[in-house]
mmCIF file of C-alpha atoms and ligand atoms in Angstrom:
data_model
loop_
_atom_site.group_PDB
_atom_site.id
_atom_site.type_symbol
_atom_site.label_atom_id
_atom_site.label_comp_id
_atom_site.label_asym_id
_atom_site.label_seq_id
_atom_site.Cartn_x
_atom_site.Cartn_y
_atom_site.Cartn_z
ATOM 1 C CA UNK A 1 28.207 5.743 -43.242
ATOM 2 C CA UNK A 2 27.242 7.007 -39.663
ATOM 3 C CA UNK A 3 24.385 8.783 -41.237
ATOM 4 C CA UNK A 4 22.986 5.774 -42.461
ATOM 5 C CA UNK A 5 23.590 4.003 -39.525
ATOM 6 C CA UNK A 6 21.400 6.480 -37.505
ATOM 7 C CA UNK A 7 18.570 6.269 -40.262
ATOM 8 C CA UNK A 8 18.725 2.450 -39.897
ATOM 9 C CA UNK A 9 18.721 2.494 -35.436
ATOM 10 C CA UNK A 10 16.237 5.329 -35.002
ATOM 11 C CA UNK A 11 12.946 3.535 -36.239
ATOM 12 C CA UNK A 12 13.886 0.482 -34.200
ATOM 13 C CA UNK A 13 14.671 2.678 -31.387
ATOM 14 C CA UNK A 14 11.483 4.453 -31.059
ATOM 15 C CA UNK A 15 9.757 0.959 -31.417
ATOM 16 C CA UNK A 16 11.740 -0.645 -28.968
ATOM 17 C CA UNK A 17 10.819 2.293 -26.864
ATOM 18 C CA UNK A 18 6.814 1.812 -27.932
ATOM 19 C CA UNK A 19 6.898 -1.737 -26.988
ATOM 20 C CA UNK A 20 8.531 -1.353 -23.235
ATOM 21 C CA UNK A 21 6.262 1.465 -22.596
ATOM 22 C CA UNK A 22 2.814 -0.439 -23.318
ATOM 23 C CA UNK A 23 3.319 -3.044 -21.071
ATOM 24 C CA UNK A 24 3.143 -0.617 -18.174
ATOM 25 C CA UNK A 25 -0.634 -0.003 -16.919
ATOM 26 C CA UNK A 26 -1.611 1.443 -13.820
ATOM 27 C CA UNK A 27 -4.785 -1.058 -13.986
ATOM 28 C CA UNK A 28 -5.486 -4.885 -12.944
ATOM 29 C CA UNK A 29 -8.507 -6.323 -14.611
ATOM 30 C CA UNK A 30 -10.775 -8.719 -13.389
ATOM 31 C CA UNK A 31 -9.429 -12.323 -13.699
ATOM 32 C CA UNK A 32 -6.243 -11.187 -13.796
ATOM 33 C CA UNK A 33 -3.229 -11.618 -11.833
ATOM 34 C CA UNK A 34 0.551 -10.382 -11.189
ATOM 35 C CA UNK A 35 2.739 -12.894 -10.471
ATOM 36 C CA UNK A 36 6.207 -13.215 -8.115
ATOM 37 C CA UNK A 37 7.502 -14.973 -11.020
ATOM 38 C CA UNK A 38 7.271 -11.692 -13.029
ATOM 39 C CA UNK A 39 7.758 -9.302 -10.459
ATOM 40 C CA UNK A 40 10.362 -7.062 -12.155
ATOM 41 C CA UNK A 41 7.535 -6.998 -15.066
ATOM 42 C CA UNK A 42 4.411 -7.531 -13.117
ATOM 43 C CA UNK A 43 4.054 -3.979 -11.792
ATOM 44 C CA UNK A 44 1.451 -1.023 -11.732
ATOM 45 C CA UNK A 45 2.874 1.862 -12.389
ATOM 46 C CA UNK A 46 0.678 5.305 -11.657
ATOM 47 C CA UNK A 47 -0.039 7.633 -14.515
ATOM 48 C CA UNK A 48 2.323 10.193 -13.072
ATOM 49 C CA UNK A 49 4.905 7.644 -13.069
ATOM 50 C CA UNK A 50 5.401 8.458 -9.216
ATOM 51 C CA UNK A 51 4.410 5.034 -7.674
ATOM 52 C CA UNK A 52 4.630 1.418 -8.375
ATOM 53 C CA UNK A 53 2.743 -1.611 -6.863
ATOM 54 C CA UNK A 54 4.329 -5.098 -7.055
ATOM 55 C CA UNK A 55 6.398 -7.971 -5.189
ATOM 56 C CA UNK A 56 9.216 -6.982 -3.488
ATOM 57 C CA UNK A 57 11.750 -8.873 -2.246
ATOM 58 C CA UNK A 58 12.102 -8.895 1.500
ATOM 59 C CA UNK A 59 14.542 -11.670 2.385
ATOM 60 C CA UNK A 60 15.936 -14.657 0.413
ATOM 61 C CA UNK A 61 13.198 -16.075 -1.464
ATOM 62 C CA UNK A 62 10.425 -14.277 0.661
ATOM 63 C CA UNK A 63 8.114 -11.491 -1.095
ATOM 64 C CA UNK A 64 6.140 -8.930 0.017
ATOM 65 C CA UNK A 65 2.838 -7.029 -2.352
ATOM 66 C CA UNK A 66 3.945 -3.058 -2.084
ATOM 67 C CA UNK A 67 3.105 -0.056 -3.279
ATOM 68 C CA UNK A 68 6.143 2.067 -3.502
ATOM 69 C CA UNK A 69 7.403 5.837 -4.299
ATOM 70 C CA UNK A 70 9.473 5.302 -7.868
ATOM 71 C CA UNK A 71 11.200 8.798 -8.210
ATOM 72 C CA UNK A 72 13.827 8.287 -5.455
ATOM 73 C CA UNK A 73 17.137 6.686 -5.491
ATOM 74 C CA UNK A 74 16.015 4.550 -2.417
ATOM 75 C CA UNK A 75 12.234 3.408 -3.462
ATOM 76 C CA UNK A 76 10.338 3.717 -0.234
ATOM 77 C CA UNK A 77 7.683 1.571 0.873
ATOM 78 C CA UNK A 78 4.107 3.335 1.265
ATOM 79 C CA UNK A 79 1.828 0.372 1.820
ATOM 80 C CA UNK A 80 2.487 -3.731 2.318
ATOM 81 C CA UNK A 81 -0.434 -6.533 1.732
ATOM 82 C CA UNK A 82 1.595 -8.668 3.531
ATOM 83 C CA UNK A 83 4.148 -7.587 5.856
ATOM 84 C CA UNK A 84 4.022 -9.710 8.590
ATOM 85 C CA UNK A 85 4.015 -12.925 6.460
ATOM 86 C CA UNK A 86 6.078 -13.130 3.169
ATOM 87 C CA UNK A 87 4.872 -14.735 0.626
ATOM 88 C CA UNK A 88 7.108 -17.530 -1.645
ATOM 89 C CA UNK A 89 9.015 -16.867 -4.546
ATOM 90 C CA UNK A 90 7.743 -19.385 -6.805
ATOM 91 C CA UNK A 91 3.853 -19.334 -7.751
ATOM 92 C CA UNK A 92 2.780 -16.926 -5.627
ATOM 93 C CA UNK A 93 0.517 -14.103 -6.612
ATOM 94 C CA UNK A 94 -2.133 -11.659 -6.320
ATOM 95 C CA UNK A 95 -5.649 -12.278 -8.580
ATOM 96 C CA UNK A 96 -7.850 -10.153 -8.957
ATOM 97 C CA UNK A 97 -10.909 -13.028 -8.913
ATOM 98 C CA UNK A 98 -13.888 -12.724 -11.498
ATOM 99 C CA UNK A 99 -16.205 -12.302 -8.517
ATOM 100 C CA UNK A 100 -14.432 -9.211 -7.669
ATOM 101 C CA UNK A 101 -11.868 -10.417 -4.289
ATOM 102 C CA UNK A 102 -8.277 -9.188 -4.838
ATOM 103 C CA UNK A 103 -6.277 -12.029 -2.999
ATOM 104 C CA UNK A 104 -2.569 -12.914 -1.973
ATOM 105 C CA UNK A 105 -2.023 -16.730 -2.524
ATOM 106 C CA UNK A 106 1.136 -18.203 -1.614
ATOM 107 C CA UNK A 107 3.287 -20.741 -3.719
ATOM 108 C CA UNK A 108 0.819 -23.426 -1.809
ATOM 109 C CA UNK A 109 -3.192 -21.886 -3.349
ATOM 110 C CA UNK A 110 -2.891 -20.802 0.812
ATOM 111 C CA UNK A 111 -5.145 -16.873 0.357
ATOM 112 C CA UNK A 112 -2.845 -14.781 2.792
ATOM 113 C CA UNK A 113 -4.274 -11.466 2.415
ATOM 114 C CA UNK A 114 -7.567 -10.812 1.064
ATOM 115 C CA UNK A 115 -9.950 -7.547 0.493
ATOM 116 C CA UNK A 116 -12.874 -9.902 0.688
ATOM 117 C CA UNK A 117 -14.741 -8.016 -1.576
ATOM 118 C CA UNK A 118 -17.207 -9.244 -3.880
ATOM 119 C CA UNK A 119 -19.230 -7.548 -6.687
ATOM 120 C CA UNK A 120 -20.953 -9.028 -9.686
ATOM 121 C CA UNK A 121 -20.200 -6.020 -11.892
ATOM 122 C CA UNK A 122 -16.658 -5.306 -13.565
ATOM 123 C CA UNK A 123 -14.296 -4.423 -10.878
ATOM 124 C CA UNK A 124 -10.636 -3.219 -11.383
ATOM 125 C CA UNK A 125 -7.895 -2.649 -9.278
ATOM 126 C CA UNK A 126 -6.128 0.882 -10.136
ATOM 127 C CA UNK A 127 -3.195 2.487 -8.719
ATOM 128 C CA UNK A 128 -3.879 6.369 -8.563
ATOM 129 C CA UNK A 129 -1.555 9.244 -9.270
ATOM 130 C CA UNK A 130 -1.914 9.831 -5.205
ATOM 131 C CA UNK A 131 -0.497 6.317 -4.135
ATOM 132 C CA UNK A 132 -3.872 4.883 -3.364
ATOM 133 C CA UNK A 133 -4.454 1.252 -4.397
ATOM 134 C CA UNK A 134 -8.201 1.239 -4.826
ATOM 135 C CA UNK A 135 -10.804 -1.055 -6.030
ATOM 136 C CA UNK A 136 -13.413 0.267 -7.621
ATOM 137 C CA UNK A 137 -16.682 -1.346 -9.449
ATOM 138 C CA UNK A 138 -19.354 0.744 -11.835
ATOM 139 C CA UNK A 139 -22.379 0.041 -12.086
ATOM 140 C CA UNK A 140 -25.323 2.299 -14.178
ATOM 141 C CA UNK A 141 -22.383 4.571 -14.926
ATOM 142 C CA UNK A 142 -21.756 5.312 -11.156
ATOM 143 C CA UNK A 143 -18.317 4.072 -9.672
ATOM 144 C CA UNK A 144 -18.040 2.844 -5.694
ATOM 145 C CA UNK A 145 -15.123 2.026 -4.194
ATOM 146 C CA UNK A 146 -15.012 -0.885 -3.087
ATOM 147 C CA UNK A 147 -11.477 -1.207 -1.085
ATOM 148 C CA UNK A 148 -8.861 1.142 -0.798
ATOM 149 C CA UNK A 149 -4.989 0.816 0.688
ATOM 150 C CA UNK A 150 -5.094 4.443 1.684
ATOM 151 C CA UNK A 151 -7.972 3.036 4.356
ATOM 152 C CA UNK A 152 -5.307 0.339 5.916
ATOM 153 C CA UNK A 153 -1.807 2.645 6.000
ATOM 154 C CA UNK A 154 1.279 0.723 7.140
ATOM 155 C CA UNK A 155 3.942 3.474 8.607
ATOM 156 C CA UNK A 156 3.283 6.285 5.988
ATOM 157 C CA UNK A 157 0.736 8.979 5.555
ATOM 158 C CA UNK A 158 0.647 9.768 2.020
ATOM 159 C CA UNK A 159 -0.891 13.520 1.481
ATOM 160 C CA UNK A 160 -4.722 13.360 0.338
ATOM 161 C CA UNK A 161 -4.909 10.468 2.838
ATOM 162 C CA UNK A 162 -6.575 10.486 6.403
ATOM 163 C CA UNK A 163 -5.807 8.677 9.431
ATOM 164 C CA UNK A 164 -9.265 7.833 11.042
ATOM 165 C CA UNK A 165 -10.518 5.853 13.829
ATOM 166 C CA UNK A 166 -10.347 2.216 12.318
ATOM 167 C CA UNK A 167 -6.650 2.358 11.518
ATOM 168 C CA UNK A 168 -3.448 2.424 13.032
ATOM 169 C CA UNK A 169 0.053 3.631 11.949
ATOM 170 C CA UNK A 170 2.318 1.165 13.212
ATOM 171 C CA UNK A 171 6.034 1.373 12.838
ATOM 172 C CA UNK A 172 8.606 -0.687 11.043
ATOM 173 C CA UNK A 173 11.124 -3.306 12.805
ATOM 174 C CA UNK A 174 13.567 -1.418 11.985
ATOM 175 C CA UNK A 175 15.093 0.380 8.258
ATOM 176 C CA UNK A 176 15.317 -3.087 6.538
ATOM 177 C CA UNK A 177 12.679 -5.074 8.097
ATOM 178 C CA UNK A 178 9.488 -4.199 7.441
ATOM 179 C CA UNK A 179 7.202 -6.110 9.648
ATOM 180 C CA UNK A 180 5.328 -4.631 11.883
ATOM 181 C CA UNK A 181 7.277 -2.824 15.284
ATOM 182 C CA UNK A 182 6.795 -1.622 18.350
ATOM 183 C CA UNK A 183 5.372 1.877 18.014
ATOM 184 C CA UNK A 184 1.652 2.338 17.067
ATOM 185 C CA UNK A 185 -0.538 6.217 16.275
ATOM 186 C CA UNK A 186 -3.903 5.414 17.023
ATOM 187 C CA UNK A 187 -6.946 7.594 17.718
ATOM 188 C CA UNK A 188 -8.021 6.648 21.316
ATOM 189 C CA UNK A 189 -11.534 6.397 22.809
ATOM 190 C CA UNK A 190 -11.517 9.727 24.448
ATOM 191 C CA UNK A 191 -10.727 11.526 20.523
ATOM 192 C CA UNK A 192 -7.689 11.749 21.516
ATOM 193 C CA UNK A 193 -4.694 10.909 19.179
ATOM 194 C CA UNK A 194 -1.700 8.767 20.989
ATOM 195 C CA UNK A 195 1.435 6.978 20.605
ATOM 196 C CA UNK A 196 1.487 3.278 22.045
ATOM 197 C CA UNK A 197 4.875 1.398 22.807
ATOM 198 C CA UNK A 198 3.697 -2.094 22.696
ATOM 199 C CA UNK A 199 6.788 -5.051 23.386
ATOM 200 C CA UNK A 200 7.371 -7.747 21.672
ATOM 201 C CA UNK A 201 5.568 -10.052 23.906
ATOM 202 C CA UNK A 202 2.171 -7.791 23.582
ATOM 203 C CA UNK A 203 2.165 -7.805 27.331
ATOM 204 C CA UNK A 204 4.002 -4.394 27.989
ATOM 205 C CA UNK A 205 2.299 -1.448 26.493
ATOM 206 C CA UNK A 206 2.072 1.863 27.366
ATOM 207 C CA UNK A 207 1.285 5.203 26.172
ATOM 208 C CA UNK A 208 4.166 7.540 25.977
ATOM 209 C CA UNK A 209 2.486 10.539 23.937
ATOM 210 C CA UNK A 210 0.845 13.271 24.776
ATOM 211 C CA UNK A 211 2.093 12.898 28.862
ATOM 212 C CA UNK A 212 -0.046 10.158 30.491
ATOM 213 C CA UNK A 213 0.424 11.996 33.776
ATOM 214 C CA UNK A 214 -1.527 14.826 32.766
ATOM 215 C CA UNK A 215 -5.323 15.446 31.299
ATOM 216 C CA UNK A 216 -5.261 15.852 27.874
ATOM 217 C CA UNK A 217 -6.573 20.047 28.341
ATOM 218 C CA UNK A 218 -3.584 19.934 30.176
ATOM 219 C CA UNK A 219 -1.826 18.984 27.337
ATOM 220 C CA UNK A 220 -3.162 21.312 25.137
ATOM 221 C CA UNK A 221 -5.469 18.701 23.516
ATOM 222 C CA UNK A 222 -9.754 18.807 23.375
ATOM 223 C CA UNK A 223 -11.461 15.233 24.125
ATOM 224 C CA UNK A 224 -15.061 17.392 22.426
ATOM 225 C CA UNK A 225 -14.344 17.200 18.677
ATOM 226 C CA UNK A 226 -15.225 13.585 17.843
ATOM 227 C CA UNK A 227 -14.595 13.461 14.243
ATOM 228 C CA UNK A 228 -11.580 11.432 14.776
ATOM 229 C CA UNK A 229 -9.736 12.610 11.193
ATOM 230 C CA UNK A 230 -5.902 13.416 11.296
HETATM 231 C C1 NAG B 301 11.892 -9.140 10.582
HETATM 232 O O1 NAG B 301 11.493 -9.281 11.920
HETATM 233 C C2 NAG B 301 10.661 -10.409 12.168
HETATM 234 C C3 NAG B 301 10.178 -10.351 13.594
HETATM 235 O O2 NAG B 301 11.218 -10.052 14.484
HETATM 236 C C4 NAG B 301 11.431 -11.682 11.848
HETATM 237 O O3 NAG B 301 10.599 -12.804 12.070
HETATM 238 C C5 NAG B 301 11.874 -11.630 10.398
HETATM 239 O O4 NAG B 301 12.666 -12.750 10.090
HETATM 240 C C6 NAG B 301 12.673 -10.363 10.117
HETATM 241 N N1 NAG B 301 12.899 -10.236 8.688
HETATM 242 C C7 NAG B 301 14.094 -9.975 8.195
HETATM 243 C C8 NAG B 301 14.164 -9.785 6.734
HETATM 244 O O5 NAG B 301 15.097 -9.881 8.903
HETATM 245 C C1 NAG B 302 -21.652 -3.729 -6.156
HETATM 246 O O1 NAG B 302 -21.180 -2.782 -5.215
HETATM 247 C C2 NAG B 302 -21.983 -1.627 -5.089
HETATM 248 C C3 NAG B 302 -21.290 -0.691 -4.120
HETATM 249 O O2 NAG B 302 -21.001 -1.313 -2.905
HETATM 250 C C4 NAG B 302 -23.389 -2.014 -4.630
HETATM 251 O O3 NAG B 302 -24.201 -0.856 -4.582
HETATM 252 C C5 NAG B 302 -23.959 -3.005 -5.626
HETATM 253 O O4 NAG B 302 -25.227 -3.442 -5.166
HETATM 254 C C6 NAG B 302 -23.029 -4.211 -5.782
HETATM 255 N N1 NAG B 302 -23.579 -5.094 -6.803
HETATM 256 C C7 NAG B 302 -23.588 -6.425 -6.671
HETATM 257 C C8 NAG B 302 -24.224 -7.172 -7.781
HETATM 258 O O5 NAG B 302 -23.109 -7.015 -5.707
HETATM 259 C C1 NAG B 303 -13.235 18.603 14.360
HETATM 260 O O1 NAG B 303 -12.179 18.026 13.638
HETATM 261 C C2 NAG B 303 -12.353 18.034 12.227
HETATM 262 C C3 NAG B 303 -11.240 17.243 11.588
HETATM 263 O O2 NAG B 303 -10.025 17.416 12.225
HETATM 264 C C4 NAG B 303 -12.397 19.480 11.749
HETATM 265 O O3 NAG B 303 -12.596 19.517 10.361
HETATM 266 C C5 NAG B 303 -13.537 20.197 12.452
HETATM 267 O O4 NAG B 303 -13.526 21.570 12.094
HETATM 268 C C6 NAG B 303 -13.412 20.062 13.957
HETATM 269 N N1 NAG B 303 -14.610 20.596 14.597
HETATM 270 C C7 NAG B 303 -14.555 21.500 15.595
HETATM 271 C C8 NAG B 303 -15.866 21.903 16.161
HETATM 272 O O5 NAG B 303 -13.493 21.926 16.037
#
């Protein structure tokens, strides 16, 4: 009786396990969209199976788009669209547009976050096996990037991914909140990499790292090399 029972469950099993499997993709094609709606099914998941990018939720009723490390008990965010201003839980979502502009629009049409690309060719929006969130267009068999999330980090080098002179790491509010905080790494004018405290109120700031009292040679840093890369 068991036996049969097992001979009955397994093909079902394995298609039950075909069908959950094929809906995740680690691509977003043109026209497409993922929606808040959806967002325990609306996901990218990495080939590796390492990350995920989707809506998270942030407070009651307030999303954010994410890219996030899978394989740990506590996901942990790598990269936000949207973290200083939550999107809506109901009709909000991010499109990849035919003309090639990945946008964040909020419950009301209102574009949040944009790339503000645009490319006539086909464009899609992949999630790599590194964590990157890139979108990439081909054209004559050549493929250009044309917007990547490993060029706008939040608080979190991933490794493969450089730190350069038009970004910023900037801190979280704290463990829960992830909107933007007080602390900020930043490559400063002399080529020399700092920490910032910067208050709430934007008027206090001040460098705390390396030593503001001394040169930089005097603390062990060069201003020469100006290739600004960390
Ligand atoms: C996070 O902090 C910001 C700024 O202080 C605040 O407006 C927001 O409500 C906080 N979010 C949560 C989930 O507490
Ligand atoms: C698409 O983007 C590539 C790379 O930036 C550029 O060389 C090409 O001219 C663009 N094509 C159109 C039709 O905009
Ligand atoms: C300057 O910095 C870059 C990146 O950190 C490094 O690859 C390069 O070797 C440095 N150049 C010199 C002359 O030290």
């Amino acid at each position: 009786m068991d036996f049969q029972i097992q001979f009955l469950l397994l093909p079902l099993l394995f298609q039950v396990f075909l069908i959950s499997s094929s809906t995740t993709t680690d691509i977003l094609s043109q026209g497409s969209s993922l929606s808040v709606k959806r967002a325990t099914t609306d996901v990218l998941v990495s080939r590796n199976g390492i990350f995920s990018a989707g809506f998270i939720l942030v407070r009651e009723n307030a999303f954010s788009f994410a890219v996030w490390f899978r394989i740990a008990s506590d996901p942990t965010i790598i990269w936000m669209a949207n973290r200083d201003q939550p999107v809506n839980g109901r009709d909000s979502k991010l499109s990849l547009t035919k003309t090639g502009n990945l946008v964040l629009l909020d419950a009301g049409r209102v574009a949040l976050w944009s790339t503000g690309t645009s490319n006539m060719s086909a464009v899609k929006l992949q999630l790599e096996d590194t964590g990157n969130l890139v979108l990439r267009t081909s054209e004559l068999g050549r493929s250009f990037t044309l917007w990547e999330s490993f060029k706008s980090p939040m608080d979190i080098l991933l490794h493969q991914q450089k730190l350069t002179m038009d970004a910023n790491l900037v801190s979280s509010k704290s463990q829960t909140n992830y909107s933007s905080g007080y602390y900020i790494l930043f490559w400063d004018d002399d080529n020399v990499l700092r920490l910032l405290f910067q208050g709430p109120d934007r008027q206090t700031s001040s460098v705390y790292w390396p030593s503001p009292w001394r040169r930089p040679f005097e603390n062990g840093r060069s201003t020469y090399n100006n290739s600004k890369i960390l």
